[in-house]
JSON list of C-alpha atoms in Angstrom, two decimals:
[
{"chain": "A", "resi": 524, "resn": "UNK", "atom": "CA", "xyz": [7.46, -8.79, -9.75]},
{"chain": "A", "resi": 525, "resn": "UNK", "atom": "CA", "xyz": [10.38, -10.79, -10.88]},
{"chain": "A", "resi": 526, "resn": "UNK", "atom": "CA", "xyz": [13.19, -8.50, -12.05]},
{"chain": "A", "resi": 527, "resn": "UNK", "atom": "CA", "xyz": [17.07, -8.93, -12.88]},
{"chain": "A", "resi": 528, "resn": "UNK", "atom": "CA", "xyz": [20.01, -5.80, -12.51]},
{"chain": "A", "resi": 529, "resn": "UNK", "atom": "CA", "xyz": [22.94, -6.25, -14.79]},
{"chain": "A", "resi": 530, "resn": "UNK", "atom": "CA", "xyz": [25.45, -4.11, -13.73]},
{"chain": "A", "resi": 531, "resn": "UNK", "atom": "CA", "xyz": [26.23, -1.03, -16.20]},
{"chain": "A", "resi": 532, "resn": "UNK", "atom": "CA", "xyz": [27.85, -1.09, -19.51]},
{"chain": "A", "resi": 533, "resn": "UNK", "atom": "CA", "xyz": [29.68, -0.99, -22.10]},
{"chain": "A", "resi": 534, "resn": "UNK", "atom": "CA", "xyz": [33.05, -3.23, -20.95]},
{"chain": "A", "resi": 535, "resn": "UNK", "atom": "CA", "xyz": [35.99, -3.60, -22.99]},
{"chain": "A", "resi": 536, "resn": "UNK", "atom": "CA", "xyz": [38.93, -6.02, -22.19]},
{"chain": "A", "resi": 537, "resn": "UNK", "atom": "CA", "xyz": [42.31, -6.46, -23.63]},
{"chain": "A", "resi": 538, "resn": "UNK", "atom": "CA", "xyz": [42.46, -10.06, -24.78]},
{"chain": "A", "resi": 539, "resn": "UNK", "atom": "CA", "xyz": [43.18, -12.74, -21.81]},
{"chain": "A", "resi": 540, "resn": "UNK", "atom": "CA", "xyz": [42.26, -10.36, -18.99]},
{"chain": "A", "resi": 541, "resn": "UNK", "atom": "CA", "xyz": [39.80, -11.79, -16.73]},
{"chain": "A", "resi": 542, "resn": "UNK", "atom": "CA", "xyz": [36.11, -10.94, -16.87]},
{"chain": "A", "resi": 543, "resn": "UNK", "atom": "CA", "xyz": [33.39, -10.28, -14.41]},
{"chain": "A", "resi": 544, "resn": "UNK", "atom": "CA", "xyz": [30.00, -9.49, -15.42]},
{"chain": "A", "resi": 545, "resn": "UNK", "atom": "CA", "xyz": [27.58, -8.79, -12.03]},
{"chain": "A", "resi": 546, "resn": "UNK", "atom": "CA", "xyz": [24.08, -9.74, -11.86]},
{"chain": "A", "resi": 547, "resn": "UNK", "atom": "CA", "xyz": [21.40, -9.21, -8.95]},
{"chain": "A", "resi": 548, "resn": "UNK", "atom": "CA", "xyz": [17.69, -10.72, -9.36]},
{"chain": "A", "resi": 549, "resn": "UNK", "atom": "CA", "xyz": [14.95, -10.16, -7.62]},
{"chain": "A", "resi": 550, "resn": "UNK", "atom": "CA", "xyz": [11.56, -13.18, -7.49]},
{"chain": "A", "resi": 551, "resn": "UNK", "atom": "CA", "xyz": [9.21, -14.74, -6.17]},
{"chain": "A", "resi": 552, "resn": "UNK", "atom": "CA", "xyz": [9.36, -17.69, -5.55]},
{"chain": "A", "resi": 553, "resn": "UNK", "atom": "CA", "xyz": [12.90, -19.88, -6.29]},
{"chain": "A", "resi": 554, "resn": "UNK", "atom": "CA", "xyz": [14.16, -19.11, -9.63]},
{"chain": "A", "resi": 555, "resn": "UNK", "atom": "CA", "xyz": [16.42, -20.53, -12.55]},
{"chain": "A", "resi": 556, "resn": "UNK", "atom": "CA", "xyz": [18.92, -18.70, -13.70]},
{"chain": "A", "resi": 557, "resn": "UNK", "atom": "CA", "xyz": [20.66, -18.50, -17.19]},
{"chain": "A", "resi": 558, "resn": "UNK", "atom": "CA", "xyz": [23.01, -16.60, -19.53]},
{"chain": "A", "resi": 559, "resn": "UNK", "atom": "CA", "xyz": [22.41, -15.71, -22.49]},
{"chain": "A", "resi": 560, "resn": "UNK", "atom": "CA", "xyz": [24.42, -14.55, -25.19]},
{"chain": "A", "resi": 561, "resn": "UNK", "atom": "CA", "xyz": [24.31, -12.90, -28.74]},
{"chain": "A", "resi": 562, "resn": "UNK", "atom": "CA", "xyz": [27.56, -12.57, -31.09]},
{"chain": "A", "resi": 563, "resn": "UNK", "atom": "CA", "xyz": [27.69, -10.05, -33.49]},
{"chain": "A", "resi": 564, "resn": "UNK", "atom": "CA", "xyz": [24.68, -10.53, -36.10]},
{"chain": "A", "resi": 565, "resn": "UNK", "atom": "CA", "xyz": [22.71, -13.55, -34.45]},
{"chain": "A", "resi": 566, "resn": "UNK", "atom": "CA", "xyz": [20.32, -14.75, -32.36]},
{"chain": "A", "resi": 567, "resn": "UNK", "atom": "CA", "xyz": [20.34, -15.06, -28.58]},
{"chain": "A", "resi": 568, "resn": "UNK", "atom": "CA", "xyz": [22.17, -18.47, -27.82]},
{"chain": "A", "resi": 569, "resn": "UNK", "atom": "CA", "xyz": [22.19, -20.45, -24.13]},
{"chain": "A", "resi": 570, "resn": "UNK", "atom": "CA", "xyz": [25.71, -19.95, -22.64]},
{"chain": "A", "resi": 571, "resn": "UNK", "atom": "CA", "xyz": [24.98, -21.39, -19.47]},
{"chain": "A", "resi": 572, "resn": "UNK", "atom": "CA", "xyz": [22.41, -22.09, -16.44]},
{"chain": "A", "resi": 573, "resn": "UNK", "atom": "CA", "xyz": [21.90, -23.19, -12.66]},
{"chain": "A", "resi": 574, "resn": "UNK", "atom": "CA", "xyz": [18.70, -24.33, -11.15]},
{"chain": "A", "resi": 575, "resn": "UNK", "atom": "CA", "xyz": [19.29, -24.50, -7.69]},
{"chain": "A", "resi": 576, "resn": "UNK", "atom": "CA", "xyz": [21.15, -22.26, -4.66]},
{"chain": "A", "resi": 577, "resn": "UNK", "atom": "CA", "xyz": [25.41, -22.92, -5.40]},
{"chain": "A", "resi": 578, "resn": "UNK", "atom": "CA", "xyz": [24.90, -25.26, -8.81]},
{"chain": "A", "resi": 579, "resn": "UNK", "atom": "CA", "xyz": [27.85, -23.53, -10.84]},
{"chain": "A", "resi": 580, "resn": "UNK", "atom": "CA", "xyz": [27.08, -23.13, -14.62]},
{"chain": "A", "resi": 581, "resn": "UNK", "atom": "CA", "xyz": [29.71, -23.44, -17.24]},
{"chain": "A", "resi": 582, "resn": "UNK", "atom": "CA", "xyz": [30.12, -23.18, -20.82]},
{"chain": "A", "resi": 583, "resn": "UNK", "atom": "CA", "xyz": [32.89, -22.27, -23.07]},
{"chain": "A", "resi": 584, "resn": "UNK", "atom": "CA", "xyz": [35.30, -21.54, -20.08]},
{"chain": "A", "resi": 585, "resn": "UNK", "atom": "CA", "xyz": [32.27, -18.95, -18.66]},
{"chain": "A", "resi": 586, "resn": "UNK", "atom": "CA", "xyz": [31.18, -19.83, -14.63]},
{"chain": "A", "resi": 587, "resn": "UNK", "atom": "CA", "xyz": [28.42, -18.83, -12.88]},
{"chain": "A", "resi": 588, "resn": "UNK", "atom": "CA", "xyz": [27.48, -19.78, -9.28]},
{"chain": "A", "resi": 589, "resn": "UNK", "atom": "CA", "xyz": [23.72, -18.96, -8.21]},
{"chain": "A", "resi": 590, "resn": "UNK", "atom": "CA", "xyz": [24.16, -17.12, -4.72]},
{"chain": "A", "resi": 591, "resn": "UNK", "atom": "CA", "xyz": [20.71, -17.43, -3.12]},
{"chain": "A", "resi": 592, "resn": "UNK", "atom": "CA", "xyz": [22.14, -15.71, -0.04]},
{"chain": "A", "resi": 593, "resn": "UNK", "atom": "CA", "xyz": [23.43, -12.84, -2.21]},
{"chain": "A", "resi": 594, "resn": "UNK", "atom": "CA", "xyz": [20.55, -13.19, -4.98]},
{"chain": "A", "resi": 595, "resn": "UNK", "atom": "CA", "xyz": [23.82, -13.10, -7.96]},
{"chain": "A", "resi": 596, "resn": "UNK", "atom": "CA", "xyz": [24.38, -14.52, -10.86]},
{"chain": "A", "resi": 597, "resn": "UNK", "atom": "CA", "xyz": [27.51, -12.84, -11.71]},
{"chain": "A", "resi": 598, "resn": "UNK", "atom": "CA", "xyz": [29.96, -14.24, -14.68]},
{"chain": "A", "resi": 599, "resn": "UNK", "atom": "CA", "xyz": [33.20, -14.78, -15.06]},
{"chain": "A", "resi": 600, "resn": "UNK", "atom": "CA", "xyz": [35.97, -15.85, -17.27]},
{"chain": "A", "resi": 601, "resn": "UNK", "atom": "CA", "xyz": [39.74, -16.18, -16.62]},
{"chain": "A", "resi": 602, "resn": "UNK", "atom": "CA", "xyz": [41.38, -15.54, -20.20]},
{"chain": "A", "resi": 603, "resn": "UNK", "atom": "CA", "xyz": [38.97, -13.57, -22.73]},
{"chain": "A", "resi": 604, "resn": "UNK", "atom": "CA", "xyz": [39.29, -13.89, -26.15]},
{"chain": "A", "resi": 605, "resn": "UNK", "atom": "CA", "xyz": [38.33, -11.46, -29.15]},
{"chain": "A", "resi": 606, "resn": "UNK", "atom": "CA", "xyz": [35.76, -13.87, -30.24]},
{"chain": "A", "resi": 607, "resn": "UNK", "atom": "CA", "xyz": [34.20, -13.39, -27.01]},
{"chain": "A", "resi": 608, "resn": "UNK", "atom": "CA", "xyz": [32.75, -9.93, -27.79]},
{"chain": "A", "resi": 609, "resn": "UNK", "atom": "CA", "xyz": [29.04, -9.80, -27.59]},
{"chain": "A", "resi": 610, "resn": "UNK", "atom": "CA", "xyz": [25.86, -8.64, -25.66]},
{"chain": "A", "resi": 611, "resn": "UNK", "atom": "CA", "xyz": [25.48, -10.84, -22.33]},
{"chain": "A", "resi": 612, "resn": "UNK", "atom": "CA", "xyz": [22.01, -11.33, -20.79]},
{"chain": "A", "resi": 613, "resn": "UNK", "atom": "CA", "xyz": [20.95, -12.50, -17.46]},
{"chain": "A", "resi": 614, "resn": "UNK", "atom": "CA", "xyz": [17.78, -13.98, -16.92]},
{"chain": "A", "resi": 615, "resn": "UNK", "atom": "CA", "xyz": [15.60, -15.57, -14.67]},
{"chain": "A", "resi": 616, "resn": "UNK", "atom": "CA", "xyz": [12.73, -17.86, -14.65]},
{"chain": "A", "resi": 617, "resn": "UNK", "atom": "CA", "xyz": [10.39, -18.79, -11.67]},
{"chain": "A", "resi": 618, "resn": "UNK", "atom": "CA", "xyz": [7.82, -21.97, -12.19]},
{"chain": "A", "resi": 619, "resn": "UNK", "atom": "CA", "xyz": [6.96, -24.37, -15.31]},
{"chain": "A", "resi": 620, "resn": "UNK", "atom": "CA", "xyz": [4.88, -21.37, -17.23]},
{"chain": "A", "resi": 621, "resn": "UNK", "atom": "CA", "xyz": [6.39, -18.23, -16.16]},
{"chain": "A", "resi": 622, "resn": "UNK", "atom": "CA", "xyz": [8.15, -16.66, -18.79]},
{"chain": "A", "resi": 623, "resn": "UNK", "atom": "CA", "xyz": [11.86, -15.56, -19.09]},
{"chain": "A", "resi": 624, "resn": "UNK", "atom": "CA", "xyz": [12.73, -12.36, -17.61]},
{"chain": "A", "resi": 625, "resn": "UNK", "atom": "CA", "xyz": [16.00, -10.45, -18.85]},
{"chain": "A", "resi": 626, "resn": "UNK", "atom": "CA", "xyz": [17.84, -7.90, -17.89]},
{"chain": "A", "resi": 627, "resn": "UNK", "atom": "CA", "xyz": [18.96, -5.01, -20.21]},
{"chain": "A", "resi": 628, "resn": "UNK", "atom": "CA", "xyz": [22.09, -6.80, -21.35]},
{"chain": "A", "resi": 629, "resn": "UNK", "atom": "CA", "xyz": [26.07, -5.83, -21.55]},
{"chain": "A", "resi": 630, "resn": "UNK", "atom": "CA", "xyz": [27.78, -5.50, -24.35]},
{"chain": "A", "resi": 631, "resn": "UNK", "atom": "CA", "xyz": [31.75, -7.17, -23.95]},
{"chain": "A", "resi": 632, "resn": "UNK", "atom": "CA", "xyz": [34.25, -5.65, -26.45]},
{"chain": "A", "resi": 633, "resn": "UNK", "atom": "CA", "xyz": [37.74, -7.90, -26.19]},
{"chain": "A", "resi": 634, "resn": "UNK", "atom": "CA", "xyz": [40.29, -5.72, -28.08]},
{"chain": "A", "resi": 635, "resn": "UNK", "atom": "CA", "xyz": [43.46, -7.82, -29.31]},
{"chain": "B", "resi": 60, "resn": "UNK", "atom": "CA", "xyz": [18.83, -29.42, -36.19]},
{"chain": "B", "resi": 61, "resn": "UNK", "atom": "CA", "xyz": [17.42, -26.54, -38.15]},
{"chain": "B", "resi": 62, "resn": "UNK", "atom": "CA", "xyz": [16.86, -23.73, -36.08]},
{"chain": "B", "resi": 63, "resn": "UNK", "atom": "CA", "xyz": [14.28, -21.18, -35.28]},
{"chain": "B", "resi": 64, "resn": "UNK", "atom": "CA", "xyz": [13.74, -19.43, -39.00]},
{"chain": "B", "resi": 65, "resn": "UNK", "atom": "CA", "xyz": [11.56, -15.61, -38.84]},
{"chain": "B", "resi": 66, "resn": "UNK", "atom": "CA", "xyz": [11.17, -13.20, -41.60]},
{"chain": "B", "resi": 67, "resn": "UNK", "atom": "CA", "xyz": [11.59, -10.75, -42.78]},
{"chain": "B", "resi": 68, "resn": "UNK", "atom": "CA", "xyz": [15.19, -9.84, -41.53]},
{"chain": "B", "resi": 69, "resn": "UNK", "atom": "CA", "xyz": [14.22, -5.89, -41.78]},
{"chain": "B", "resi": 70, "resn": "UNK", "atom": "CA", "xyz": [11.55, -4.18, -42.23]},
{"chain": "B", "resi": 71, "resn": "UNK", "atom": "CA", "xyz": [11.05, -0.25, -42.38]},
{"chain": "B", "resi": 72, "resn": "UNK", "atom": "CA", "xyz": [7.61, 1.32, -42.31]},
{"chain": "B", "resi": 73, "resn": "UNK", "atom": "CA", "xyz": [5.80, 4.36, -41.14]},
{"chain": "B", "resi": 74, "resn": "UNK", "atom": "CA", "xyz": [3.33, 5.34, -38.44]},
{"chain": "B", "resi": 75, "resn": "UNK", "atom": "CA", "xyz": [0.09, 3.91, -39.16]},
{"chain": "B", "resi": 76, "resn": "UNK", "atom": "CA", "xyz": [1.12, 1.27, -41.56]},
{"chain": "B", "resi": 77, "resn": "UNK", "atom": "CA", "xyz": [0.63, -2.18, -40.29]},
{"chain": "B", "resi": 78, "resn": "UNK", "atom": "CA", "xyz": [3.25, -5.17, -40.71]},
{"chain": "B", "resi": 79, "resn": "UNK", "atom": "CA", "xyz": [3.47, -9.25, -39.76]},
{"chain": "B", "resi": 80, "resn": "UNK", "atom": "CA", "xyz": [6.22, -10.89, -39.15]},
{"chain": "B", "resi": 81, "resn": "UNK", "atom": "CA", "xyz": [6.48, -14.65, -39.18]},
{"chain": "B", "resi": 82, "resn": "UNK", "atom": "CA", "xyz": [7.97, -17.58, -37.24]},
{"chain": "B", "resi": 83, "resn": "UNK", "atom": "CA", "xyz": [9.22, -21.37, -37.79]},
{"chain": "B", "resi": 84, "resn": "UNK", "atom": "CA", "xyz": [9.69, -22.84, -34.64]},
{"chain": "B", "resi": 85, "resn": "UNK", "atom": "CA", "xyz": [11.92, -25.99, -34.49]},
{"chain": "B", "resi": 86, "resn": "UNK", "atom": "CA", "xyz": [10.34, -29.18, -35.58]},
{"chain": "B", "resi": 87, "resn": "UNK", "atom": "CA", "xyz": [8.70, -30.48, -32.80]},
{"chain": "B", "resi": 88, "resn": "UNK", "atom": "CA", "xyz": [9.01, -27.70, -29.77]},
{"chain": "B", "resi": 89, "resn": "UNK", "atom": "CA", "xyz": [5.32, -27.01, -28.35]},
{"chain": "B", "resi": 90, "resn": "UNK", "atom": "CA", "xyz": [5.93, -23.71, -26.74]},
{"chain": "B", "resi": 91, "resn": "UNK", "atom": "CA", "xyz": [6.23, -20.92, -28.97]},
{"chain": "B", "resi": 92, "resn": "UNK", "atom": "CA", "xyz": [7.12, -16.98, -28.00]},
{"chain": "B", "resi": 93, "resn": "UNK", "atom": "CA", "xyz": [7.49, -13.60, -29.23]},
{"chain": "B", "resi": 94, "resn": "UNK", "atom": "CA", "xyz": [10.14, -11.10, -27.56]},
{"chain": "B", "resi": 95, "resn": "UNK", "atom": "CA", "xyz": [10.13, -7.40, -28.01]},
{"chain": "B", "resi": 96, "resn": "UNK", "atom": "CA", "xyz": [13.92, -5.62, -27.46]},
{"chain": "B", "resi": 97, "resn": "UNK", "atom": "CA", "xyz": [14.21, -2.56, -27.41]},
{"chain": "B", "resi": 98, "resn": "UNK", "atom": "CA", "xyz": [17.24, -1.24, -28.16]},
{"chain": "B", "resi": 99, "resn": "UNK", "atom": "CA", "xyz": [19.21, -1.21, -25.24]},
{"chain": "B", "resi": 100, "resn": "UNK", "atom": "CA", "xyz": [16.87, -3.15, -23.07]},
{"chain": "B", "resi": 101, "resn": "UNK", "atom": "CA", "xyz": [16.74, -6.66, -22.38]},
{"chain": "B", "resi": 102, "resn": "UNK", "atom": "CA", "xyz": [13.80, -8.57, -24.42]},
{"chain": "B", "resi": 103, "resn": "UNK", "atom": "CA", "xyz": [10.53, -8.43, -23.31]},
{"chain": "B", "resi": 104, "resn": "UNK", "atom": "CA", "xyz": [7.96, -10.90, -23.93]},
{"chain": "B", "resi": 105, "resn": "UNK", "atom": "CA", "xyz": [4.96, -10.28, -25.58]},
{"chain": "B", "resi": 106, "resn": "UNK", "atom": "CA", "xyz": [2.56, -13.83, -25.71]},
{"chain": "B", "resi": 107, "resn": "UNK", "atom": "CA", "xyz": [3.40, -17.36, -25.05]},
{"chain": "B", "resi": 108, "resn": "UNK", "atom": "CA", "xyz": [1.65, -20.47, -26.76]},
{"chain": "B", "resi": 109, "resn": "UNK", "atom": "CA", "xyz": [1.80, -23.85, -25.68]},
{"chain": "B", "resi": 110, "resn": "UNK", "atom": "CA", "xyz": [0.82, -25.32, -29.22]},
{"chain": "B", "resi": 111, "resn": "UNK", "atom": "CA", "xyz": [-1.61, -23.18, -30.15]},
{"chain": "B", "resi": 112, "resn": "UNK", "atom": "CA", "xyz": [-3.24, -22.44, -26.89]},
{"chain": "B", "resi": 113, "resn": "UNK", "atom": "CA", "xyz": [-1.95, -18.72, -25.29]},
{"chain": "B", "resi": 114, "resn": "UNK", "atom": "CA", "xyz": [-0.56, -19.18, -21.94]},
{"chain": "B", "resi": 115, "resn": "UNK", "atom": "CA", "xyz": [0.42, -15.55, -21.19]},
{"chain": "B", "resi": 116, "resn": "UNK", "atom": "CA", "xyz": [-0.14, -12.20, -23.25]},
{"chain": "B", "resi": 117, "resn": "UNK", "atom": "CA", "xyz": [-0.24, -10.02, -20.62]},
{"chain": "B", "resi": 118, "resn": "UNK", "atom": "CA", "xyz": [2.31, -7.57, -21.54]},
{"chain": "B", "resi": 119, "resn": "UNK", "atom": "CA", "xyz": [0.94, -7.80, -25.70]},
{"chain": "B", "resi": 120, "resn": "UNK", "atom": "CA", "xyz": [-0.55, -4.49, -26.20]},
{"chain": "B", "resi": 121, "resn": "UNK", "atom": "CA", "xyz": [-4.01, -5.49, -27.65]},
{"chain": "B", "resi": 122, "resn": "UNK", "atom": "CA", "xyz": [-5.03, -2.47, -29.13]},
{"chain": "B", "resi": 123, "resn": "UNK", "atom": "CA", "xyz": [-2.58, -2.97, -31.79]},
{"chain": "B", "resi": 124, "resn": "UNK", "atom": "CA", "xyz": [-0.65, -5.64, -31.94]},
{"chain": "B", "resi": 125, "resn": "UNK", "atom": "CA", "xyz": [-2.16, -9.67, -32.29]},
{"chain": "B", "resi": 126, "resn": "UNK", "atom": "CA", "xyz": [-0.38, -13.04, -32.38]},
{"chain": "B", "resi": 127, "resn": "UNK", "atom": "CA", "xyz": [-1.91, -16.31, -33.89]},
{"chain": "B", "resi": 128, "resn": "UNK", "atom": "CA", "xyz": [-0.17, -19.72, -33.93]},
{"chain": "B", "resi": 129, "resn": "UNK", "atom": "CA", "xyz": [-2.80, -22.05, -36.13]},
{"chain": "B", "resi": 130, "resn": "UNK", "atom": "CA", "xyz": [-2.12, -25.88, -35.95]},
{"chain": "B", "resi": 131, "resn": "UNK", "atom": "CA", "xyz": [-0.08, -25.54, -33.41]},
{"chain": "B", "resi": 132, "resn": "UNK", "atom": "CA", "xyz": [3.47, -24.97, -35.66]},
{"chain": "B", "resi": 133, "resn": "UNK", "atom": "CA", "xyz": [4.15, -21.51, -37.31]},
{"chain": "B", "resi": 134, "resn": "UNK", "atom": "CA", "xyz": [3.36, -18.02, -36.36]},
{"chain": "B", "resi": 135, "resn": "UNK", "atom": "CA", "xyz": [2.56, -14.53, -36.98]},
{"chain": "B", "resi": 136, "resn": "UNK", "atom": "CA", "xyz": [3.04, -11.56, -35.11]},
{"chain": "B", "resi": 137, "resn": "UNK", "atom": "CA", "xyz": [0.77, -8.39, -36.36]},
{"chain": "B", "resi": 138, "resn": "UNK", "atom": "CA", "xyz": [1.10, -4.24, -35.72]},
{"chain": "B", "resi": 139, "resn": "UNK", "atom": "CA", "xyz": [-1.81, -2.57, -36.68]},
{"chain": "B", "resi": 140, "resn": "UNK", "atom": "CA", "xyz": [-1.53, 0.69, -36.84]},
{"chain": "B", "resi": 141, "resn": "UNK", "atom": "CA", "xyz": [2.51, 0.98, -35.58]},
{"chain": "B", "resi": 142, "resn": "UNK", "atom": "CA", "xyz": [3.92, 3.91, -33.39]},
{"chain": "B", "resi": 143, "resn": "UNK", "atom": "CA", "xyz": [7.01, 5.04, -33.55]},
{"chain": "B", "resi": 144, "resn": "UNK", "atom": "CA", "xyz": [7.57, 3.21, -30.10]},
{"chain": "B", "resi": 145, "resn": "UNK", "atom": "CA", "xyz": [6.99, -0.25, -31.88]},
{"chain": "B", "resi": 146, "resn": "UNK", "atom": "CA", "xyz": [10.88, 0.69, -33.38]},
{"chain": "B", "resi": 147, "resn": "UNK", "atom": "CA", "xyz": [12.64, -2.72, -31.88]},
{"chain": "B", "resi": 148, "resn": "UNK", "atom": "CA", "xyz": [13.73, -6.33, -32.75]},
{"chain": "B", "resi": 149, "resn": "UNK", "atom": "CA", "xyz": [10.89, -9.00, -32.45]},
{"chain": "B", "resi": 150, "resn": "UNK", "atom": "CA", "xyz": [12.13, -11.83, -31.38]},
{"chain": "B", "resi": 151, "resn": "UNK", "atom": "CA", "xyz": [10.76, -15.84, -31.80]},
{"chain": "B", "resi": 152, "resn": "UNK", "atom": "CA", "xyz": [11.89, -18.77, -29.78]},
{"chain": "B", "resi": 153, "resn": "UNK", "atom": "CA", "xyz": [10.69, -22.18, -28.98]},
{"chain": "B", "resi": 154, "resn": "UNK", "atom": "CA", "xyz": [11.35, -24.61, -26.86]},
{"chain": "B", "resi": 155, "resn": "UNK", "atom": "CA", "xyz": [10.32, -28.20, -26.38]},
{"chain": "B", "resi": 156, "resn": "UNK", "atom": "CA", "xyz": [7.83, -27.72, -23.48]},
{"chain": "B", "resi": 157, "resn": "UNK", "atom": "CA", "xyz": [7.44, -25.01, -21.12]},
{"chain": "B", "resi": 158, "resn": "UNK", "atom": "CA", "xyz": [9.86, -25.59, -17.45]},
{"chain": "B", "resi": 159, "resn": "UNK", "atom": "CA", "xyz": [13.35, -25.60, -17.90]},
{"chain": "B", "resi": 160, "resn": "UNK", "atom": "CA", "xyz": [13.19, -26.86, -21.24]},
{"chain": "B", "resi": 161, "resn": "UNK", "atom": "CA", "xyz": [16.14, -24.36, -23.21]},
{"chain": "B", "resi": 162, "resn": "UNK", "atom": "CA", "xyz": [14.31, -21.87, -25.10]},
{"chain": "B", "resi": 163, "resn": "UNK", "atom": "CA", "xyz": [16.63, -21.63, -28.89]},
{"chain": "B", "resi": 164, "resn": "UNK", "atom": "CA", "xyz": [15.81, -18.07, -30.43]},
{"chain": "B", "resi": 165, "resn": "UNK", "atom": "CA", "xyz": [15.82, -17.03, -34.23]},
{"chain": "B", "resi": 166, "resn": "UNK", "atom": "CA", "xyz": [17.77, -13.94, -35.32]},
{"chain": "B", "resi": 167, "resn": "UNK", "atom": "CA", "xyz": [14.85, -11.81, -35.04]},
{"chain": "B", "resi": 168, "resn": "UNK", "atom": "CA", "xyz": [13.21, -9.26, -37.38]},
{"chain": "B", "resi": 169, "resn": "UNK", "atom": "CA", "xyz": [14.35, -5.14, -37.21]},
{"chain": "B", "resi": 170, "resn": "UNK", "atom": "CA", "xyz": [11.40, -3.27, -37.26]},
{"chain": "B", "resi": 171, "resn": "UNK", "atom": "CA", "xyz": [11.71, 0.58, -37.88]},
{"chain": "B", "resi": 172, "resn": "UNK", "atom": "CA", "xyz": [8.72, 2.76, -38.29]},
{"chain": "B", "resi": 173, "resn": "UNK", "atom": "CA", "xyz": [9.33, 6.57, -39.15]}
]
């Protein structure tokens, strides 16, 4: 079945370092991918998505490039800032039905 | 836009008891799901509806728990009896349409049984 590996957490960052969250999925089939995020006290929000093999996502100076050859997702930021600290998810999504599969989620502290 | 409103924000109960939890999509989004997370897992999702049709429960545990979206709009998410394994955040989101449409989550509801 459809799975998604984030790589192991907790991270903590001073503030502008750069940061590199990995993530490896596994499908059937040829996926969307997406980022999710969730600040401190709220609900899971869209940071960013790609739908096809080397579409870069991008939101609020987050990338993501969709790697077919390397099935990753991985995210990245040049300059983190303390308001980035949260719990990112990757997720995947295979056909117009299938639901949204996540994986266990990071959580990003950015100390000042 | 309002968002995707749920209640209640907590709730605490014990083994056995039973507990619902509600869900106000955003005006207009067809699809309609409930996510379990546990904590530290990703979420999990429990049933789908496409208005109020289901379009996947297959991971719902039907032996206790149940899901019902009448007219199409709101719904409710039952555990009858709860474990202590049913400890998690439920989760709602919509979306427009199932496909790529964006799915927009609500803050979810903290469930604790002891």
């Amino acid at each position: 079945g459809d799975s998604v590996t984030q790589m192991e957490g907790p991270v903590t960052l001073s503030e502008e370092a750069f940061l590199t969250i990995n993530c490896t999925y596994t499908a059937t089939g040829y996926p969307s991918l997406f980022w999710y995020v969730q600040y401190p006290g709220e609900g899971l929000q869209l940071l960013l998505k790609a739908t096809k093999a080397d579409d870069k996502g991008s939101n609020k100076g987050f990338e993501a490039t969709y790697r077919k050859e390397t099935t990753s997702f991985h995210l990245e930021k040049g300059s983190v800032q303390v308001s980035d600290s949260a719990v990112y998810f990757c997720a995947l999504k295979t056909g117009a039905n299938s639901k949204l599969t996540f994986g266990k989620g990071i959580t990003l502290s950015v100390r000042p | 836009e309002a968002g995707v409103a749920q209640s209640p924000r907590y709730k605490i109960i014990e083994k056995r008891q039973s507990v619902a939890f509600w869900c106000n999509p955003i005006s207009g989004h067809a699809t309609l799901y409930w996510y379990q997370q546990i904590l530290g897992q990703g979420p999990k999702l429990l049933i789908q509806f496409q208005n109020n049709g289901v379009v996947d429960d297959s991971q719902l545990p039907k032996d206790r728990f149940s899901a019902e979206r009448l007219k199409g709009v709101d719904s409710t998410l039952k555990i009858q009896p709860a474990k202590l394994e049913d400890s998690a955040v439920y989760l709602c989101a919509s979306s427009w349409r199932a496909g790529n449409s964006p799915l927009h989550f609500g803050n979810g509801t903290r469930l604790t049984v002891t």
